[in-house]
Short mmCIF file of C-alpha atoms in Angstrom, two decimals:
data_model
loop_
_atom_site.label_atom_id
_atom_site.label_comp_id
_atom_site.label_asym_id
_atom_site.label_seq_id
_atom_site.Cartn_x
_atom_site.Cartn_y
_atom_site.Cartn_z
CA UNK A 1 0.00 0.01 0.00
CA UNK A 2 1.39 3.39 -1.00
CA UNK A 3 -0.23 5.39 1.77
CA UNK A 4 -3.21 5.72 4.05
CA UNK A 5 -4.17 9.34 4.12
CA UNK A 6 -5.15 10.78 7.44
CA UNK A 7 -3.08 8.99 10.00
CA UNK A 8 -4.41 10.99 12.90
CA UNK A 9 -7.94 11.65 11.77
CA UNK A 10 -9.34 10.46 14.99
CA UNK A 11 -7.87 13.31 17.11
CA UNK A 12 -10.43 14.53 19.58
CA UNK A 13 -11.42 18.19 19.89
CA UNK A 14 -9.90 18.18 23.37
CA UNK A 15 -6.52 17.10 22.06
CA UNK A 16 -6.70 19.56 19.21
CA UNK A 17 -7.39 22.36 21.60
CA UNK A 18 -4.25 21.47 23.54
CA UNK A 19 -2.07 21.08 20.49
CA UNK A 20 -3.40 23.93 18.37
CA UNK A 21 -3.06 27.15 20.27
CA UNK A 22 -3.38 29.16 17.10
CA UNK A 23 -2.61 32.83 17.44
CA UNK A 24 -2.48 32.48 21.23
CA UNK A 25 -5.01 33.27 23.85
CA UNK A 26 -4.97 37.01 23.78
CA UNK A 27 -8.39 37.45 25.38
CA UNK A 28 -9.78 38.98 22.16
CA UNK A 29 -7.09 41.64 21.92
CA UNK A 30 -5.16 42.23 18.69
CA UNK A 31 -1.94 40.22 18.31
CA UNK A 32 1.01 42.59 18.33
CA UNK A 33 4.08 40.36 18.36
CA UNK A 34 5.02 37.20 16.58
CA UNK A 35 2.06 35.16 15.31
CA UNK A 36 1.90 31.45 14.43
CA UNK A 37 -0.92 30.22 12.29
CA UNK A 38 -1.54 26.46 12.16
CA UNK A 39 -2.99 25.13 8.92
CA UNK A 40 -4.50 21.68 8.43
CA UNK A 41 -5.09 19.98 5.07
CA UNK A 42 -6.56 16.61 4.12
CA UNK A 43 -4.11 15.68 1.38
CA UNK A 44 -0.34 15.74 0.89
CA UNK A 45 1.45 19.03 1.42
CA UNK A 46 4.31 18.13 -0.94
CA UNK A 47 2.62 16.36 -3.83
CA UNK A 48 -0.92 17.73 -4.15
CA UNK A 49 -1.72 21.05 -5.85
CA UNK A 50 -3.63 22.19 -2.72
CA UNK A 51 -0.54 21.48 -0.64
CA UNK A 52 1.61 23.38 -3.10
CA UNK A 53 -0.75 26.35 -2.80
CA UNK A 54 -0.49 26.24 1.01
CA UNK A 55 3.28 26.15 0.78
CA UNK A 56 3.16 29.24 -1.44
CA UNK A 57 0.82 30.91 1.03
CA UNK A 58 3.22 30.13 3.89
CA UNK A 59 6.16 31.45 1.89
CA UNK A 60 4.46 34.68 0.99
CA UNK A 61 3.06 35.36 4.48
CA UNK A 62 6.41 34.76 6.17
CA UNK A 63 8.27 36.85 3.57
CA UNK A 64 5.86 39.82 3.58
CA UNK A 65 5.75 39.87 7.38
CA UNK A 66 9.50 39.66 7.73
CA UNK A 67 9.13 36.36 9.56
CA UNK A 68 6.89 37.86 12.20
CA UNK A 69 3.96 35.70 11.08
CA UNK A 70 4.73 32.06 10.56
CA UNK A 71 2.48 29.36 9.09
CA UNK A 72 2.79 25.74 10.23
CA UNK A 73 1.44 23.17 7.76
CA UNK A 74 -0.10 19.81 8.75
CA UNK A 75 -1.08 17.59 5.78
CA UNK A 76 -2.42 14.11 5.11
CA UNK A 77 -5.38 14.63 7.39
CA UNK A 78 -3.22 14.69 10.52
CA UNK A 79 -5.61 17.10 12.17
CA UNK A 80 -8.86 15.54 11.02
CA UNK A 81 -11.09 15.52 7.94
CA UNK A 82 -12.50 18.59 6.22
CA UNK A 83 -15.55 18.85 8.45
CA UNK A 84 -13.71 18.34 11.76
CA UNK A 85 -11.07 20.94 10.83
CA UNK A 86 -13.78 23.42 9.93
CA UNK A 87 -15.37 22.75 13.31
CA UNK A 88 -11.93 23.41 14.90
CA UNK A 89 -11.83 26.75 13.04
CA UNK A 90 -15.20 27.65 14.51
CA UNK A 91 -13.88 26.96 17.99
CA UNK A 92 -10.60 28.75 17.39
CA UNK A 93 -8.51 25.65 18.08
CA UNK A 94 -7.19 25.64 14.49
CA UNK A 95 -6.32 28.73 12.45
CA UNK A 96 -6.41 27.80 8.76
CA UNK A 97 -7.70 24.96 6.64
CA UNK A 98 -8.35 24.21 2.93
CA UNK A 99 -11.38 21.93 2.42
CA UNK A 100 -13.06 21.08 -0.83
CA UNK A 101 -16.21 23.20 -1.28
CA UNK A 102 -18.55 20.20 -1.08
CA UNK A 103 -18.26 19.60 2.73
CA UNK A 104 -18.33 23.37 3.20
CA UNK A 105 -21.99 23.27 2.12
CA UNK A 106 -22.80 21.65 5.52
CA UNK A 107 -21.86 25.01 7.07
CA UNK A 108 -23.27 27.31 4.38
CA UNK A 109 -25.80 25.93 1.86
CA UNK A 110 -24.82 28.60 -0.66
CA UNK A 111 -21.74 26.49 -1.50
CA UNK A 112 -24.06 23.81 -2.95
CA UNK A 113 -24.00 25.90 -6.13
CA UNK A 114 -20.51 24.63 -6.94
CA UNK A 115 -21.63 20.98 -6.70
CA UNK A 116 -24.07 21.12 -9.57
CA UNK A 117 -23.25 18.64 -12.33
CA UNK A 118 -21.57 20.08 -15.45
CA UNK A 119 -21.95 23.63 -14.15
CA UNK A 120 -18.56 24.51 -15.69
CA UNK A 121 -16.92 23.13 -18.78
CA UNK A 122 -13.68 25.12 -18.70
CA UNK A 123 -11.53 26.25 -15.70
CA UNK A 124 -11.72 29.85 -16.92
CA UNK A 125 -15.52 29.77 -16.38
CA UNK A 126 -14.96 28.70 -12.83
CA UNK A 127 -12.39 31.48 -12.25
CA UNK A 128 -14.85 34.04 -13.55
CA UNK A 129 -17.63 32.94 -11.17
CA UNK A 130 -15.49 32.26 -8.10
CA UNK A 131 -13.66 35.56 -8.35
CA UNK A 132 -16.77 37.48 -9.33
CA UNK A 133 -19.63 38.92 -7.25
CA UNK A 134 -21.48 35.59 -6.74
CA UNK A 135 -18.41 33.68 -5.64
CA UNK A 136 -17.33 36.43 -3.23
CA UNK A 137 -20.78 36.72 -1.67
CA UNK A 138 -20.87 32.98 -1.09
CA UNK A 139 -17.40 33.23 0.47
CA UNK A 140 -18.62 35.99 2.82
CA UNK A 141 -21.46 33.76 4.01
CA UNK A 142 -18.93 31.82 6.09
CA UNK A 143 -18.65 34.73 8.54
CA UNK A 144 -22.05 33.76 9.96
CA UNK A 145 -20.46 30.47 11.19
CA UNK A 146 -17.33 32.13 12.63
CA UNK A 147 -15.11 31.47 9.65
CA UNK A 148 -13.52 33.94 7.23
CA UNK A 149 -13.20 32.83 3.64
CA UNK A 150 -10.01 34.15 2.05
CA UNK A 151 -10.23 32.88 -1.49
CA UNK A 152 -10.78 29.84 -3.74
CA UNK A 153 -8.00 27.53 -4.82
CA UNK A 154 -8.70 24.87 -7.44
CA UNK A 155 -9.33 21.17 -6.75
CA UNK A 156 -10.51 20.67 -10.32
CA UNK A 157 -12.70 18.64 -12.59
CA UNK A 158 -13.65 15.28 -11.15
CA UNK A 159 -13.26 11.98 -13.02
CA UNK A 160 -14.44 8.41 -12.29
CA UNK A 161 -12.29 5.36 -11.57
CA UNK A 162 -13.38 1.77 -10.87
CA UNK A 163 -12.06 -1.80 -10.77
CA UNK A 164 -14.95 -3.49 -12.59
CA UNK A 165 -15.22 -2.37 -16.20
CA UNK A 166 -14.77 0.61 -18.54
CA UNK A 167 -17.32 3.42 -18.21
CA UNK A 168 -17.97 4.87 -21.65
CA UNK A 169 -21.63 5.74 -21.23
CA UNK A 170 -24.01 6.52 -18.42
CA UNK A 171 -25.46 2.99 -18.49
CA UNK A 172 -22.05 1.65 -17.50
CA UNK A 173 -22.42 3.29 -14.10
CA UNK A 174 -25.37 1.00 -13.18
CA UNK A 175 -24.87 -0.59 -9.79
CA UNK A 176 -21.26 0.48 -9.33
CA UNK A 177 -20.45 1.22 -5.70
CA UNK A 178 -18.74 4.57 -6.01
CA UNK A 179 -17.41 6.61 -3.13
CA UNK A 180 -18.65 10.20 -3.16
CA UNK A 181 -18.23 13.02 -0.73
CA UNK A 182 -20.86 13.37 1.98
CA UNK A 183 -22.76 15.89 -0.14
CA UNK A 184 -26.47 15.69 -1.08
CA UNK A 185 -26.02 16.86 -4.67
CA UNK A 186 -23.28 14.36 -5.42
CA UNK A 187 -25.36 11.53 -3.91
CA UNK A 188 -28.53 12.44 -5.76
CA UNK A 189 -26.73 12.96 -9.07
CA UNK A 190 -25.05 9.56 -9.04
CA UNK A 191 -28.33 7.91 -8.07
CA UNK A 192 -29.96 9.49 -11.12
CA UNK A 193 -27.09 8.08 -13.25
CA UNK A 194 -27.73 4.58 -11.87
CA UNK A 195 -24.70 4.21 -9.65
CA UNK A 196 -24.75 3.14 -6.02
CA UNK A 197 -23.06 6.14 -4.33
CA UNK A 198 -21.36 5.48 -1.00
CA UNK A 199 -20.56 8.61 1.11
CA UNK A 200 -17.26 8.10 2.90
CA UNK A 201 -14.55 10.13 4.57
CA UNK A 202 -11.54 10.62 2.30
CA UNK A 203 -9.04 8.92 4.61
CA UNK A 204 -11.06 5.70 4.45
CA UNK A 205 -11.25 5.43 0.66
CA UNK A 206 -7.90 3.79 -0.21
CA UNK A 207 -8.51 0.89 2.14
CA UNK A 208 -12.09 0.41 0.91
CA UNK A 209 -10.93 0.32 -2.70
CA UNK A 210 -8.12 -2.07 -1.83
CA UNK A 211 -10.41 -4.43 0.04
CA UNK A 212 -13.04 -4.21 -2.76
CA UNK A 213 -15.77 -2.94 -0.43
CA UNK A 214 -15.96 -0.13 -2.99
CA UNK A 215 -15.87 -0.51 -6.79
CA UNK A 216 -14.61 2.96 -7.48
CA UNK A 217 -14.49 6.65 -6.62
CA UNK A 218 -14.48 10.03 -8.29
CA UNK A 219 -11.90 12.80 -7.85
CA UNK A 220 -9.71 15.17 -9.86
CA UNK A 221 -6.65 13.68 -11.50
CA UNK A 222 -4.29 15.23 -8.96
CA UNK A 223 -6.06 13.58 -6.06
CA UNK A 224 -6.37 10.23 -7.84
CA UNK A 225 -2.64 10.15 -8.34
CA UNK A 226 -1.53 11.72 -5.05
CA UNK A 227 -3.70 9.32 -3.00
CA UNK A 228 -2.44 6.31 -4.97
CA UNK A 229 -5.97 5.27 -6.02
CA UNK A 230 -4.59 4.13 -9.37
CA UNK A 231 -2.99 1.19 -7.46
CA UNK A 232 -6.46 -0.29 -6.85
CA UNK A 233 -8.31 0.73 -10.00
CA UNK A 234 -8.17 -0.69 -13.56
CA UNK A 235 -10.37 1.83 -15.34
CA UNK A 236 -10.69 5.61 -15.45
CA UNK A 237 -13.17 7.83 -17.25
CA UNK A 238 -12.52 11.47 -18.09
CA UNK A 239 -16.01 12.75 -17.30
CA UNK A 240 -15.55 16.21 -15.73
CA UNK A 241 -18.98 15.71 -14.15
CA UNK A 242 -18.31 18.10 -11.24
CA UNK A 243 -15.86 20.99 -10.78
CA UNK A 244 -14.65 21.41 -7.22
CA UNK A 245 -12.86 24.41 -5.76
CA UNK A 246 -10.88 24.39 -2.54
CA UNK A 247 -11.82 27.09 -0.01
CA UNK A 248 -8.91 28.72 1.81
CA UNK A 249 -10.31 29.87 5.16
CA UNK A 250 -9.22 31.13 8.56
CA UNK A 251 -10.88 31.00 11.94
CA UNK A 252 -12.78 34.22 12.68
CA UNK A 253 -11.41 34.08 16.21
CA UNK A 254 -7.86 33.98 14.84
CA UNK A 255 -8.66 36.64 12.24
CA UNK A 256 -10.14 39.02 14.77
CA UNK A 257 -6.95 38.83 16.85
CA UNK A 258 -4.91 40.17 13.94
CA UNK A 259 -4.36 43.87 13.30
CA UNK A 260 -6.04 45.38 10.26
CA UNK A 261 -2.58 45.60 8.65
CA UNK A 262 -1.92 41.88 9.21
CA UNK A 263 -5.41 41.00 7.94
CA UNK A 264 -4.66 42.92 4.71
CA UNK A 265 -1.28 41.22 4.38
CA UNK A 266 -2.76 37.74 4.76
CA UNK A 267 -5.56 38.46 2.28
CA UNK A 268 -3.06 39.75 -0.29
CA UNK A 269 -0.88 36.67 0.19
CA UNK A 270 -3.90 34.39 -0.16
CA UNK A 271 -4.82 36.07 -3.50
CA UNK A 272 -1.29 35.70 -4.81
CA UNK A 273 -1.09 32.09 -3.66
CA UNK A 274 -4.45 31.44 -5.41
CA UNK A 275 -3.06 32.40 -8.83
CA UNK A 276 0.02 30.21 -8.29
CA UNK A 277 -2.05 27.24 -7.07
CA UNK A 278 -4.54 27.30 -9.96
CA UNK A 279 -1.69 27.36 -12.45
CA UNK A 280 0.02 24.52 -10.62
CA UNK A 281 -3.17 22.44 -10.49
CA UNK A 282 -3.76 22.78 -14.25
CA UNK A 283 -0.20 21.69 -14.98
CA UNK A 284 -0.33 18.76 -12.57
CA UNK A 285 -3.76 17.67 -13.87
CA UNK A 286 -2.17 16.82 -17.21
CA UNK A 287 1.07 15.57 -15.76
CA UNK A 288 -0.58 13.21 -13.28
CA UNK A 289 -2.97 11.82 -15.85
CA UNK A 290 0.06 10.75 -17.85
CA UNK A 291 1.48 9.03 -14.78
CA UNK A 292 -1.85 7.29 -14.10
CA UNK A 293 -1.73 5.87 -17.64
CA UNK A 294 1.87 4.80 -17.16
CA UNK A 295 0.69 2.63 -14.21
CA UNK A 296 -1.51 0.65 -16.60
CA UNK A 297 -4.90 2.21 -15.91
CA UNK A 298 -7.18 2.14 -19.00
CA UNK A 299 -8.43 5.67 -19.60
CA UNK A 300 -11.57 6.54 -21.62
CA UNK A 301 -13.10 9.92 -22.31
CA UNK A 302 -16.85 10.52 -22.45
CA UNK A 303 -18.04 11.79 -25.80
CA UNK A 304 -19.76 15.20 -26.00
CA UNK A 305 -23.01 13.36 -26.86
CA UNK A 306 -22.76 11.25 -23.74
CA UNK A 307 -22.02 14.28 -21.57
CA UNK A 308 -25.04 16.05 -23.01
CA UNK A 309 -27.16 13.03 -22.17
CA UNK A 310 -25.91 12.87 -18.56
CA UNK A 311 -26.40 16.61 -18.15
CA UNK A 312 -30.00 16.32 -19.40
CA UNK A 313 -30.70 13.47 -16.99
CA UNK A 314 -29.33 15.54 -14.11
CA UNK A 315 -31.52 18.58 -14.80
CA UNK A 316 -33.85 17.79 -11.90
CA UNK A 317 -30.94 18.31 -9.53
CA UNK A 318 -30.82 22.00 -10.42
CA UNK A 319 -34.50 22.38 -9.61
CA UNK A 320 -34.32 20.35 -6.43
CA UNK A 321 -31.53 22.36 -4.85
CA UNK A 322 -32.31 25.82 -6.23
CA UNK A 323 -34.18 26.67 -3.00
CA UNK A 324 -31.11 25.96 -0.84
CA UNK A 325 -28.80 27.87 -3.18
CA UNK A 326 -31.27 30.65 -3.94
CA UNK A 327 -32.87 30.70 -7.35
CA UNK A 328 -31.85 34.24 -8.15
CA UNK A 329 -28.23 33.48 -7.22
CA UNK A 330 -28.29 30.24 -9.18
CA UNK A 331 -29.66 32.03 -12.29
CA UNK A 332 -26.94 34.68 -11.92
CA UNK A 333 -24.19 32.06 -11.60
CA UNK A 334 -25.35 30.18 -14.63
CA UNK A 335 -25.53 33.38 -16.66
CA UNK A 336 -22.09 34.40 -15.45
CA UNK A 337 -20.70 31.00 -16.45
CA UNK A 338 -21.96 31.23 -20.01
#
């Protein structure tokens, strides 16, 4: 086995509160001396594009602050899964994390907009929406749950892998036990397409695939390669059925302890790291797909006709979740993405 991601996922909140002192207990006063921000991430720091973005963020923050603000990085799910790390941000026991947007929708339903099937067809469309008015308003919605959204990194377009047979058309998904994120849109969409979706925490997926309790999973190329899923899977389909951003966020408790000048510095560094990370992700997406093929995985690409068919079948998803997202906002996002 190449790796099991998330060695310490089971850390309790009590232990985290002891280990993760964040910006320090300043009793609500602004931090004036050296500041340490602890950042947790579910995947590899060194090999994943999200990890590369966090490394750039760390580099920029420490450089621009003259070393007065340091960022400590904890990858591979050492500090928990996406949901538990967001809960730690709410409590102020963790400073920074970078979850995929899908679990973020458990904290703010507005983020469900980014889970809709085939919402984007090109990364530039996603950039336009995420960096535009709609994306920024959705980011601001996190403040109501004691989290400050800094910006969106890119996780990317998601593709399907499995150990059973090639998937060249929607009918080939019938009955496949596919791991999905614990997200209602993902679950409902794959049910419509005939699959048997299995919500599961990311750190459990490799073992489930290896032991054949799952037939397959769906993730961007960078995650499929970084997590070693190709070791357990014979077939891969380039489907681009969902586009997933990462959300770079900081605890509001940690944020409020920073001076306005430091808040501005961190936001500027996040924006600069965002550009670097997206470029890195798009490069690694192609590079890692090549490596997956080199490991003997058979790779097929859905035809435009098949994608159009799947998109048509998934139309009820848009109607079903428009109330949670907000119909006016959803219409605006779809228009902006055109």
